[in-house]
Amino acid sequence: MVATPIRVTITGAAGQIGYALAFRIASGAVFGPEVPVSLSLLEVPQAVRVAEGVAMEIHDCAFDLLTDINIYDDPSKAFHGANAALLVGARPRSKGMDRADLLEANGGIFAPQGKALNDHASDDVRVLVVGNPANANAAIVAANAPDIPAGRVNAMMRLDQNRSIAQAAEYAKVSTAAISRVTVWGNHSDTQFPDLFHAQINGEDTDVFTSDMDWYEHSFIPTVANRGAAIIEARGASSAASAAAAAIGHTREWFNGSKPGNWASVAMLSDGSYGVPEGLMCSFPAVSKDGDWEIVQGLEINDIARKYIDASLAEIVHEREAVRKLGFIR
Ligand code: NAD
Ligand code: LMR
């Protein structure tokens, strides 16, 4: 029997991340070698021609799993029947724009996309927001998609988690595969808190990282939290292939389940866990079971961790208030 294709929508498909992402999804890197993929690409009208070029190249790969690929400039059509939606397209910050302008421009994108997902996507849709400011944008999508269960709209923190693992592995002189149980809490911004207090090496608890608080607080945390800016400074453009790899890792784990004994960093609407006010789009440690994230409970949060988490929460609250004032959420 031929399996039913999974319908995947990528927004901003003509951009840098979209270009790195679409081919890998079409190749089966996310949903596995048995699952056919139907791709929908959403772009703004002026970038549709570029998206057509991307689609031509994907076509030329002759991916066995790809059933069809369609390009839209209308969210209601692009999200029709979507089982997975990766919201990458966003308005970047341009010269003279402050954060409020950025929130306003992106609210104008993510509020209608949230409504379109609510009205046209499949009932089982899972939505990953990559476009920045990712947590605020995801909060706007969730507020405009009341029929989508709260935990099924995520903002991407996987890149921050991967950056943390890479830095920690280098410090401990082990492979990245040896490191587990890393959480990045809070906002996808420089207030994020990469938490190594519960990290393990080869499945064992370790104080290798937290016994050197000078390294941890003055090297590790700032390096991870400012990595996006460092890449922009070096490349003249924001991270793209690493962001696409992170989106793939997040979505694959969401659909296929977490590895036993490990967890992921996932920004989703808070249920009040760890003292995070209910309804804030905050990153938590979470495991995926049967296609849904469950927040890992019972971790001890020491005073140092609390201080960092609270600073990031203050920023999330501030951004939510700004978005509320602009009328994108109630
Ligand atoms: P890009 O400018 O190369 O591409 C963005 C694309 O989105 C463009 O093709 C643009 O036409 C499209 N777009 C804009 N508005 C749209 C809309 N309303 N509907 C559909 N498409 C639309 O940018 P990029 O490098 O691909 O990055 C995309 C976003 O991802 C940016 O906001 C960036 O800051 C963010 N980002 C997030 C993370 C993360 O970890 N969460 C990491 C890296 C980048
Ligand atoms: C990243 O973390 O690389 C990006 O979110 C940075 C940015 O501002 O685009």
XYZ file of C-alpha atoms and ligand atoms in Angstrom:
383
model
C 0.000 0.000 0.000
C 1.317 3.484 -0.852
C 1.528 5.704 2.240
C -0.411 8.984 2.280
C 1.979 11.910 1.760
C 2.620 14.264 4.618
C 1.794 17.834 3.579
C 4.520 20.270 4.572
C 4.332 24.030 4.104
C 7.470 26.172 4.207
C 7.089 29.940 4.288
C 9.890 32.192 3.066
C 10.975 29.335 0.827
C 12.932 31.599 -1.513
C 15.131 32.852 1.327
C 18.420 31.539 2.689
C 16.984 29.159 5.285
C 14.212 28.032 2.963
C 16.796 27.091 0.366
C 18.725 24.996 2.885
C 15.558 23.425 4.296
C 13.293 22.470 1.403
C 15.687 20.013 -0.247
C 16.314 18.112 2.949
C 12.621 17.807 3.729
C 11.945 16.591 0.187
C 14.779 14.050 0.537
C 13.154 12.353 3.546
C 15.574 13.714 6.171
C 12.716 14.692 8.483
C 9.851 12.258 8.109
C 11.880 9.203 7.189
C 12.428 6.977 4.185
C 8.880 5.556 4.144
C 6.906 8.810 4.149
C 6.101 10.584 0.865
C 6.192 14.369 1.078
C 3.925 16.937 -0.587
C 5.584 20.372 -0.410
C 3.874 23.766 -0.430
C 6.025 26.856 -0.616
C 4.647 30.229 0.482
C 6.304 33.446 -0.602
C 5.440 37.090 -1.051
C 4.393 37.854 -4.656
C 7.691 39.550 -5.511
C 9.675 36.421 -4.493
C 7.433 33.840 -6.190
C 9.699 33.734 -9.253
C 12.678 32.864 -7.035
C 10.598 30.171 -5.303
C 9.806 28.792 -8.762
C 13.539 28.477 -9.364
C 13.953 26.639 -6.045
C 11.117 24.311 -7.044
C 12.791 23.640 -10.410
C 15.965 22.592 -8.601
C 14.061 20.387 -6.168
C 12.325 18.804 -9.145
C 15.733 18.180 -10.721
C 16.815 16.174 -7.671
C 14.195 13.539 -8.603
C 13.616 12.773 -4.924
C 11.823 9.422 -4.682
C 9.646 10.602 -1.791
C 8.461 13.908 -3.232
C 4.938 13.619 -4.649
C 4.400 17.259 -5.651
C 5.542 20.787 -5.031
C 3.347 23.879 -5.258
C 4.050 27.571 -4.843
C 1.639 30.102 -3.394
C 1.464 33.722 -2.355
C -1.776 33.162 -0.434
C -1.470 31.635 3.066
C -4.960 30.092 2.981
C -3.955 28.046 -0.071
C -0.411 27.304 1.101
C -1.585 25.942 4.473
C -4.505 23.973 3.053
C -4.343 20.491 4.582
C -0.865 21.077 6.072
C 0.319 18.514 8.623
C 3.518 20.443 9.302
C 4.162 24.154 8.801
C 7.595 25.711 9.076
C 7.206 29.471 9.328
C 10.529 30.845 8.182
C 9.504 33.917 6.175
C 9.646 37.089 8.228
C 10.456 40.740 7.870
C 14.108 41.271 8.797
C 15.180 44.278 10.772
C 16.240 47.027 8.371
C 18.108 50.280 8.949
C 16.289 52.665 11.242
C 13.822 50.019 12.476
C 13.546 49.536 16.220
C 12.237 46.407 17.920
C 8.669 47.775 18.086
C 8.698 48.376 14.308
C 9.961 44.816 13.830
C 7.190 43.416 16.032
C 4.600 45.449 14.127
C 5.869 44.340 10.694
C 5.981 40.712 11.755
C 2.644 40.845 13.538
C 1.217 41.835 10.168
C 2.630 38.583 8.754
C 2.081 36.096 11.585
C -1.448 37.105 12.663
C -2.958 36.362 9.211
C -0.818 33.232 8.907
C -2.117 32.051 12.302
C -5.718 32.598 11.111
C -5.010 30.791 7.839
C -3.473 27.839 9.700
C -6.450 27.741 12.035
C -8.934 27.696 9.169
C -7.163 25.661 6.484
C -4.490 23.367 7.954
C -5.122 19.759 8.885
C -6.463 19.165 12.418
C -3.158 17.544 13.360
C -0.950 20.409 12.155
C 2.279 21.126 14.008
C 3.727 24.613 13.542
C 7.357 25.598 14.031
C 8.141 29.318 13.939
C 11.693 30.139 12.866
C 11.280 33.742 11.664
C 12.393 36.327 14.197
C 11.494 37.511 16.758
C 10.557 33.833 16.955
C 8.893 33.668 20.379
C 6.784 36.773 19.798
C 5.827 35.583 16.316
C 4.860 32.152 17.665
C 2.765 33.801 20.388
C 0.950 35.762 17.665
C 0.336 32.592 15.621
C -0.982 30.740 18.692
C -3.286 33.634 19.635
C -4.727 33.698 16.121
C -5.127 29.927 15.865
C -7.354 29.045 18.829
C -8.283 25.635 17.386
C -4.669 24.438 17.282
C -3.747 22.833 20.631
C -1.383 25.088 22.598
C 1.681 22.827 22.496
C 1.509 22.478 18.732
C 2.798 25.958 18.020
C 6.519 26.136 18.833
C 9.241 28.741 18.419
C 12.607 27.302 17.459
C 15.262 27.034 20.182
C 16.992 24.045 18.634
C 19.739 26.139 17.085
C 20.570 27.543 20.526
C 20.564 24.015 21.928
C 22.866 22.773 19.160
C 25.195 25.721 19.681
C 25.315 24.911 23.404
C 26.107 21.264 22.753
C 28.847 22.151 20.279
C 30.503 24.567 22.733
C 30.150 22.175 25.681
C 31.578 19.243 23.711
C 34.565 21.310 22.669
C 35.196 22.387 26.266
C 34.904 18.858 27.672
C 36.876 17.383 24.743
C 34.160 14.856 23.949
C 32.022 14.306 20.875
C 28.744 16.173 20.570
C 26.988 12.790 20.681
C 28.274 12.309 24.246
C 26.412 15.387 25.550
C 22.767 15.190 26.562
C 20.170 16.941 28.724
C 21.085 20.476 27.685
C 18.267 23.013 27.948
C 18.112 26.518 26.589
C 15.418 28.323 28.561
C 13.537 31.507 27.715
C 13.604 33.644 24.593
C 15.458 33.154 21.294
C 17.513 36.287 21.938
C 20.623 37.224 23.856
C 18.720 36.831 27.153
C 18.345 33.066 26.610
C 19.754 30.821 29.330
C 21.739 27.797 28.133
C 21.547 25.460 31.145
C 24.325 22.941 31.726
C 23.418 22.236 35.379
C 21.619 19.042 34.312
C 23.848 18.168 31.367
C 25.242 14.682 31.109
C 28.329 13.259 29.435
C 27.894 9.715 28.134
C 24.647 9.407 30.097
C 26.259 10.315 33.458
C 25.723 13.470 35.528
C 28.728 15.769 35.464
C 29.979 18.931 37.113
C 32.662 19.434 34.464
C 30.874 22.523 33.203
C 29.476 24.068 36.358
C 32.570 23.590 38.517
C 34.183 26.275 36.356
C 31.688 29.097 36.764
C 34.082 31.612 35.257
C 34.055 29.681 31.969
C 30.334 28.969 32.278
C 29.138 32.511 32.941
C 31.766 34.566 31.161
C 32.573 32.448 28.147
C 29.971 29.753 27.470
C 26.737 31.700 28.070
C 27.754 34.845 26.149
C 29.202 32.791 23.288
C 25.980 30.827 22.835
C 23.635 33.759 23.428
C 25.496 36.021 20.984
C 26.310 33.410 18.368
C 23.643 34.621 15.944
C 25.089 38.149 16.042
C 28.646 36.791 15.638
C 27.577 34.907 12.511
C 25.857 37.983 11.064
C 29.029 39.968 11.747
C 31.229 37.358 10.042
C 28.993 36.349 7.130
C 27.131 39.556 6.523
C 23.958 37.458 6.702
C 22.274 35.518 9.466
C 22.788 31.818 10.073
C 21.071 29.745 7.414
C 22.311 26.166 7.026
C 22.654 25.744 10.790
C 19.157 27.195 11.261
C 17.783 24.773 8.666
C 19.580 21.859 10.368
C 18.017 22.936 13.653
C 14.531 23.120 12.112
C 15.044 19.618 10.753
C 16.234 18.300 14.121
C 13.302 19.886 15.957
C 10.671 18.634 13.505
C 12.149 15.140 13.232
C 12.129 14.721 17.016
C 8.605 16.168 17.264
C 7.186 13.694 14.742
C 9.326 10.671 15.604
C 9.868 10.965 19.376
C 12.812 11.840 21.628
C 15.758 9.584 22.292
C 15.323 7.812 25.638
C 17.111 9.670 28.421
C 17.485 12.908 26.503
C 15.344 15.977 25.974
C 15.044 18.980 23.674
C 14.658 22.743 24.142
C 11.256 23.814 22.892
C 9.540 27.195 23.109
C 5.815 26.695 23.624
C 3.016 28.330 25.581
C 3.735 27.872 29.268
C 1.389 25.756 31.360
C 2.837 27.379 34.495
C 5.729 24.915 34.875
C 8.868 26.172 36.639
C 7.120 29.360 37.718
C 6.819 30.606 34.133
C 3.521 32.513 33.928
C 0.877 30.588 32.006
C 0.564 31.591 28.363
C 4.104 32.924 27.864
C 5.922 31.574 24.783
C 8.964 30.310 26.664
C 11.526 27.590 26.031
C 11.510 24.568 28.324
C 13.131 21.134 28.415
C 10.666 18.803 26.712
C 10.352 15.280 25.390
C 8.286 14.291 22.397
C 5.882 11.382 22.916
C 3.337 10.304 20.307
C 3.829 13.572 18.439
C 3.359 15.948 21.361
C 5.873 17.686 23.611
C 5.734 17.131 27.359
C 7.653 19.534 29.571
C 10.230 17.655 31.667
C 9.193 18.153 35.282
C 11.025 18.178 38.587
C 14.387 19.676 37.612
C 16.031 21.649 40.374
C 16.468 25.287 39.395
C 19.194 26.854 41.524
C 19.531 30.564 42.267
C 21.932 31.162 39.406
C 19.663 29.492 36.870
C 16.627 31.310 38.305
C 18.291 34.684 37.852
C 18.994 34.020 34.181
C 15.587 32.470 33.468
C 13.790 35.383 35.121
C 15.753 37.903 33.031
C 14.687 36.156 29.839
C 11.085 35.897 31.071
C 11.038 39.655 31.693
C 11.950 40.169 28.044
C 9.251 37.757 26.841
C 6.662 39.584 28.973
C 7.833 42.927 27.589
C 7.552 41.685 23.984
C 4.142 40.164 24.646
C 2.920 43.485 26.022
C 4.259 45.284 22.939
C 2.466 42.810 20.665
C -0.709 43.148 22.739
C -0.610 46.938 22.431
C -0.289 46.532 18.664
C -3.493 44.462 18.770
C -2.069 41.141 17.543
C -2.994 39.248 20.716
C -5.601 39.889 23.369
P 15.812 35.709 4.060
O 15.600 37.179 4.059
O 16.908 35.108 3.253
O 14.472 34.987 3.608
C 13.233 35.337 4.133
C 12.209 35.029 3.069
O 10.930 35.222 3.653
C 12.301 35.937 1.841
O 12.377 35.154 0.661
C 11.010 36.751 1.898
O 10.489 37.052 0.613
C 10.100 35.774 2.662
N 8.942 36.416 3.278
C 8.854 37.626 3.861
N 7.592 37.855 4.255
C 6.881 36.748 3.941
C 5.514 36.398 4.068
N 4.633 37.242 4.604
N 5.119 35.186 3.635
C 5.997 34.337 3.057
N 7.296 34.624 2.885
C 7.732 35.824 3.320
O 15.936 35.309 5.592
P 16.495 33.941 6.212
O 17.959 34.084 6.408
O 15.960 32.792 5.461
O 15.849 34.007 7.672
C 14.464 33.924 7.831
C 14.077 34.275 9.270
O 14.629 33.328 10.175
C 14.592 35.644 9.736
O 13.572 36.233 10.509
C 15.778 35.280 10.630
O 16.050 36.286 11.584
C 15.234 34.023 11.273
N 16.214 33.142 11.909
C 15.797 32.484 13.021
C 16.654 31.612 13.677
C 16.209 30.864 14.899
O 17.041 30.157 15.490
N 14.961 30.948 15.334
C 17.947 31.421 13.174
C 18.330 32.096 12.022
C 17.443 32.976 11.384
C 20.397 33.313 14.957
O 20.241 32.920 16.119
O 21.347 32.958 14.232
C 19.448 34.343 14.409
O 18.244 34.299 15.112
C 20.093 35.667 14.486
C 19.303 36.744 13.804
O 19.101 37.808 14.441
O 18.879 36.561 12.656
